[in-house]
């Protein structure tokens, strides 16, 4: 079955970064009118990293207002509760951080048993070797380009070694002939999309403060959607 997850250079705007948290439904509708077809939903527990912008009940309420696929990113010291709730509310993809998870393999199995796309997320400094045994089971791997939870800090930028890491992950996936998608998250720019999108080095781009203007959400999203179409046409 054709799914938006199989497309090239998918735009997945970061809800906590571009939406108005007091008017979530209207923000998401504005993104949809702009042509956006996936939403990146960050869940932070305030412990894994020091911020907690969004609660599960809010995500549950939003799920009833839109059919846009939820690309969820769990940043929690203990995943079980958050992952379980996201499964129950109908998330399409759930990526949890590998670093705090004591039973990575079991968690991926649990998600697959519930027919949810599953995978792990890595902080910038986490070595790709940690993926060695689980990579083949993952539908997607999320690479944090910045330190998770610090998006509100203006001077938080992409780690200097990320280009090497993104390319090394792509090589690992290619070498094994896997369909695993690569999600890039944190200060994603048009340059990142140009460098990795058309060649399929990365697949899902979390569009946040660098490439969407939250004050003009619909137009800004529509411009980015148009720009992505041109990028793919000309490559
Ligand atoms: C980081 C989150 C990101 C982030 C992206 O804690 O996982 O989704 O909010 O936003 P920008 O692109 O603004 O860094
Ligand atoms: Zn995220």
Short mmCIF file of C-alpha atoms and ligand atoms in Angstrom, two decimals:
data_model
loop_
_atom_site.label_atom_id
_atom_site.label_comp_id
_atom_site.label_asym_id
_atom_site.label_seq_id
_atom_site.Cartn_x
_atom_site.Cartn_y
_atom_site.Cartn_z
CA UNK A 1 0.00 0.00 0.00
CA UNK A 2 1.31 3.45 -0.88
CA UNK A 3 2.04 5.52 2.16
CA UNK A 4 3.36 9.00 2.71
CA UNK A 5 6.20 7.32 4.65
CA UNK A 6 7.50 5.88 1.37
CA UNK A 7 7.87 9.24 -0.35
CA UNK A 8 11.13 11.10 -0.86
CA UNK A 9 12.10 14.13 1.16
CA UNK A 10 9.02 14.17 3.41
CA UNK A 11 8.27 17.35 5.33
CA UNK A 12 7.24 16.64 8.92
CA UNK A 13 6.73 19.97 10.71
CA UNK A 14 7.53 19.99 14.41
CA UNK A 15 4.31 20.68 16.28
CA UNK A 16 6.02 22.17 19.35
CA UNK A 17 8.24 24.34 17.21
CA UNK A 18 5.84 25.83 14.63
CA UNK A 19 2.30 25.51 16.02
CA UNK A 20 0.50 27.90 18.34
CA UNK A 21 0.17 25.79 21.49
CA UNK A 22 -3.00 27.71 22.46
CA UNK A 23 -4.60 27.05 19.08
CA UNK A 24 -3.28 23.69 18.02
CA UNK A 25 -6.22 22.62 15.89
CA UNK A 26 -6.15 25.77 13.79
CA UNK A 27 -2.37 25.57 13.42
CA UNK A 28 -2.57 21.99 12.18
CA UNK A 29 -5.37 22.90 9.77
CA UNK A 30 -3.21 25.77 8.46
CA UNK A 31 -0.35 23.32 7.87
CA UNK A 32 -2.75 20.96 6.05
CA UNK A 33 -4.03 23.78 3.83
CA UNK A 34 -0.40 24.55 3.06
CA UNK A 35 -0.02 20.99 1.74
CA UNK A 36 1.69 19.35 4.72
CA UNK A 37 0.96 15.60 5.05
CA UNK A 38 2.83 14.53 8.18
CA UNK A 39 3.18 16.00 11.67
CA UNK A 40 6.15 15.56 14.00
CA UNK A 41 4.87 15.20 17.56
CA UNK A 42 7.55 15.59 20.25
CA UNK A 43 6.79 14.19 23.68
CA UNK A 44 9.16 15.26 26.45
CA UNK A 45 8.86 14.22 30.08
CA UNK A 46 10.77 17.15 31.62
CA UNK A 47 13.32 14.69 33.00
CA UNK A 48 15.13 13.24 29.98
CA UNK A 49 15.70 16.88 29.09
CA UNK A 50 14.52 20.03 30.84
CA UNK A 51 11.35 20.92 28.92
CA UNK A 52 7.79 19.60 28.64
CA UNK A 53 5.88 21.52 25.97
CA UNK A 54 3.09 19.03 25.23
CA UNK A 55 0.96 16.58 27.19
CA UNK A 56 -0.56 13.30 26.07
CA UNK A 57 -4.18 14.39 26.59
CA UNK A 58 -3.58 17.27 24.20
CA UNK A 59 -2.16 14.89 21.59
CA UNK A 60 -5.15 12.60 22.13
CA UNK A 61 -7.55 15.50 21.60
CA UNK A 62 -5.68 16.58 18.48
CA UNK A 63 -5.80 13.02 17.07
CA UNK A 64 -9.60 13.36 16.88
CA UNK A 65 -9.35 16.60 14.88
CA UNK A 66 -7.04 15.49 12.07
CA UNK A 67 -6.12 12.43 10.04
CA UNK A 68 -2.60 13.62 9.32
CA UNK A 69 -0.08 10.85 10.22
CA UNK A 70 1.62 11.43 13.58
CA UNK A 71 5.38 10.93 13.45
CA UNK A 72 6.02 10.75 17.22
CA UNK A 73 9.36 11.32 18.92
CA UNK A 74 9.49 10.26 22.56
CA UNK A 75 12.14 11.92 24.72
CA UNK A 76 11.59 10.33 28.12
CA UNK A 77 13.71 8.70 30.82
CA UNK A 78 11.23 5.85 30.93
CA UNK A 79 9.48 5.06 27.65
CA UNK A 80 6.83 2.48 28.58
CA UNK A 81 4.05 4.81 29.70
CA UNK A 82 4.47 7.37 26.91
CA UNK A 83 4.86 4.79 24.16
CA UNK A 84 1.82 2.83 25.41
CA UNK A 85 -0.37 5.94 25.45
CA UNK A 86 0.75 6.98 21.95
CA UNK A 87 -0.07 3.49 20.63
CA UNK A 88 -3.53 3.70 22.21
CA UNK A 89 -4.30 7.10 20.71
CA UNK A 90 -3.41 5.88 17.21
CA UNK A 91 0.05 7.23 16.37
CA UNK A 92 1.32 5.98 13.02
CA UNK A 93 5.05 6.05 13.83
CA UNK A 94 6.78 6.07 17.24
CA UNK A 95 10.51 6.66 17.62
CA UNK A 96 11.86 6.45 21.16
CA UNK A 97 15.33 7.31 22.46
CA UNK A 98 17.62 4.32 22.62
CA UNK A 99 19.84 5.79 25.35
CA UNK A 100 17.51 5.35 28.39
CA UNK A 101 15.69 2.23 27.11
CA UNK A 102 16.70 -1.00 28.90
CA UNK A 103 14.75 -3.27 26.50
CA UNK A 104 15.09 -1.78 23.02
CA UNK A 105 14.33 -5.00 21.21
CA UNK A 106 11.24 -5.70 23.29
CA UNK A 107 9.91 -2.19 22.73
CA UNK A 108 10.24 -2.50 18.95
CA UNK A 109 8.43 -5.86 19.08
CA UNK A 110 5.65 -4.30 21.16
CA UNK A 111 5.15 -1.53 18.58
CA UNK A 112 5.12 -3.96 15.67
CA UNK A 113 2.61 -6.19 17.47
CA UNK A 114 0.37 -3.11 17.53
CA UNK A 115 0.98 -2.37 13.84
CA UNK A 116 2.82 0.87 14.56
CA UNK A 117 5.92 1.89 12.63
CA UNK A 118 8.80 1.62 15.09
CA UNK A 119 12.30 2.88 15.50
CA UNK A 120 14.83 4.56 17.72
CA UNK A 121 16.16 8.09 18.09
CA UNK A 122 19.77 8.98 18.91
CA UNK A 123 21.22 12.07 20.57
CA UNK A 124 23.96 13.74 18.52
CA UNK A 125 26.81 12.16 20.51
CA UNK A 126 25.43 8.58 20.57
CA UNK A 127 27.49 6.22 18.41
CA UNK A 128 25.84 4.51 15.43
CA UNK A 129 27.36 1.22 16.60
CA UNK A 130 24.55 1.07 19.19
CA UNK A 131 22.24 0.31 16.24
CA UNK A 132 24.16 -2.74 15.09
CA UNK A 133 21.70 -5.43 16.17
CA UNK A 134 18.41 -3.53 16.12
CA UNK A 135 18.77 -1.62 12.86
CA UNK A 136 17.25 -4.39 10.74
CA UNK A 137 14.05 -4.27 12.83
CA UNK A 138 13.62 -0.49 12.69
CA UNK A 139 11.26 1.17 10.23
CA UNK A 140 13.04 4.47 10.88
CA UNK A 141 16.01 5.92 12.74
CA UNK A 142 15.84 9.50 13.99
CA UNK A 143 19.09 11.42 14.27
CA UNK A 144 18.96 14.45 16.56
CA UNK A 145 21.06 17.18 14.99
CA UNK A 146 20.84 19.24 18.21
CA UNK A 147 20.61 18.14 21.83
CA UNK A 148 17.02 17.01 22.42
CA UNK A 149 14.93 19.34 24.53
CA UNK A 150 17.10 22.40 23.95
CA UNK A 151 15.31 23.72 20.84
CA UNK A 152 14.24 26.85 22.73
CA UNK A 153 17.89 27.85 23.34
CA UNK A 154 18.71 30.26 20.55
CA UNK A 155 22.41 29.35 20.51
CA UNK A 156 21.78 25.59 20.22
CA UNK A 157 22.98 24.61 16.73
CA UNK A 158 23.51 21.38 14.81
CA UNK A 159 26.49 19.38 16.09
CA UNK A 160 29.56 19.88 13.87
CA UNK A 161 29.95 16.17 13.07
CA UNK A 162 26.38 15.54 11.92
CA UNK A 163 27.13 15.43 8.18
CA UNK A 164 29.51 12.53 8.76
CA UNK A 165 27.01 10.76 11.01
CA UNK A 166 24.09 11.13 8.54
CA UNK A 167 26.20 9.73 5.70
CA UNK A 168 27.54 6.85 7.80
CA UNK A 169 24.01 5.84 8.79
CA UNK A 170 22.93 5.92 5.15
CA UNK A 171 25.88 3.67 4.25
CA UNK A 172 24.97 1.20 7.02
CA UNK A 173 21.40 0.99 5.72
CA UNK A 174 22.50 0.67 2.07
CA UNK A 175 25.08 -2.01 2.89
CA UNK A 176 22.37 -4.12 4.51
CA UNK A 177 19.81 -3.39 1.77
CA UNK A 178 17.22 -2.21 4.30
CA UNK A 179 14.09 -0.10 3.69
CA UNK A 180 14.77 1.81 6.96
CA UNK A 181 13.97 5.52 6.75
CA UNK A 182 16.22 8.23 8.17
CA UNK A 183 14.58 11.10 10.05
CA UNK A 184 16.59 14.27 10.70
CA UNK A 185 15.51 16.53 13.56
CA UNK A 186 16.77 19.84 14.94
CA UNK A 187 17.41 23.14 13.11
CA UNK A 188 16.64 21.47 9.77
CA UNK A 189 17.34 23.83 6.87
CA UNK A 190 16.69 23.84 3.14
CA UNK A 191 20.42 23.14 2.75
CA UNK A 192 19.96 19.91 4.77
CA UNK A 193 17.10 18.93 2.46
CA UNK A 194 19.17 19.70 -0.65
CA UNK A 195 22.15 17.73 0.67
CA UNK A 196 20.27 14.62 1.75
CA UNK A 197 16.72 14.61 0.28
CA UNK A 198 16.92 13.99 -3.48
CA UNK A 199 19.62 11.31 -3.13
CA UNK A 200 17.66 9.48 -0.44
CA UNK A 201 20.43 9.89 2.17
CA UNK A 202 17.67 10.98 4.56
CA UNK A 203 13.92 10.65 4.10
CA UNK A 204 11.95 12.64 6.68
CA UNK A 205 12.89 16.20 7.56
CA UNK A 206 11.51 17.70 10.76
CA UNK A 207 10.68 21.21 9.65
CA UNK A 208 10.98 23.64 12.56
CA UNK A 209 12.03 27.19 13.30
CA UNK A 210 14.69 27.31 10.57
CA UNK A 211 12.43 26.67 7.61
CA UNK A 212 8.88 27.56 8.73
CA UNK A 213 7.68 30.96 9.91
CA UNK A 214 5.13 30.26 12.65
CA UNK A 215 3.70 33.79 12.31
CA UNK A 216 2.60 33.01 8.75
CA UNK A 217 2.11 29.28 9.03
CA UNK A 218 -0.08 28.45 6.04
CA UNK A 219 1.85 30.51 3.48
CA UNK A 220 5.18 29.52 4.91
CA UNK A 221 4.25 25.81 4.78
CA UNK A 222 2.87 26.21 1.24
CA UNK A 223 6.13 27.86 0.12
CA UNK A 224 8.17 25.04 1.62
CA UNK A 225 5.94 22.39 -0.01
CA UNK A 226 6.35 24.14 -3.37
CA UNK A 227 10.12 24.47 -2.87
CA UNK A 228 10.39 20.73 -2.09
CA UNK A 229 8.47 19.85 -5.27
CA UNK A 230 10.89 21.97 -7.35
CA UNK A 231 13.86 20.40 -5.56
CA UNK A 232 12.71 16.89 -6.44
CA UNK A 233 11.78 17.88 -10.01
CA UNK A 234 15.20 19.42 -10.68
CA UNK A 235 17.29 16.60 -9.26
C1 LIG B 1 13.94 18.90 19.79
C2 LIG B 1 12.72 18.42 19.06
C3 LIG B 1 12.60 19.00 17.68
C4 LIG B 1 12.65 20.46 17.62
C5 LIG B 1 12.78 20.93 16.20
O1 LIG B 1 13.80 18.86 21.15
O2 LIG B 1 12.80 17.04 18.90
O3 LIG B 1 11.51 18.47 16.97
O4 LIG B 1 11.63 21.05 18.30
O5 LIG B 1 12.70 22.28 16.15
P1 LIG B 1 13.78 23.25 15.49
O6 LIG B 1 13.89 22.90 14.03
O7 LIG B 1 13.17 24.56 15.71
O8 LIG B 1 15.10 23.03 16.16
ZN1 LIG B 2 11.60 15.65 17.50
#
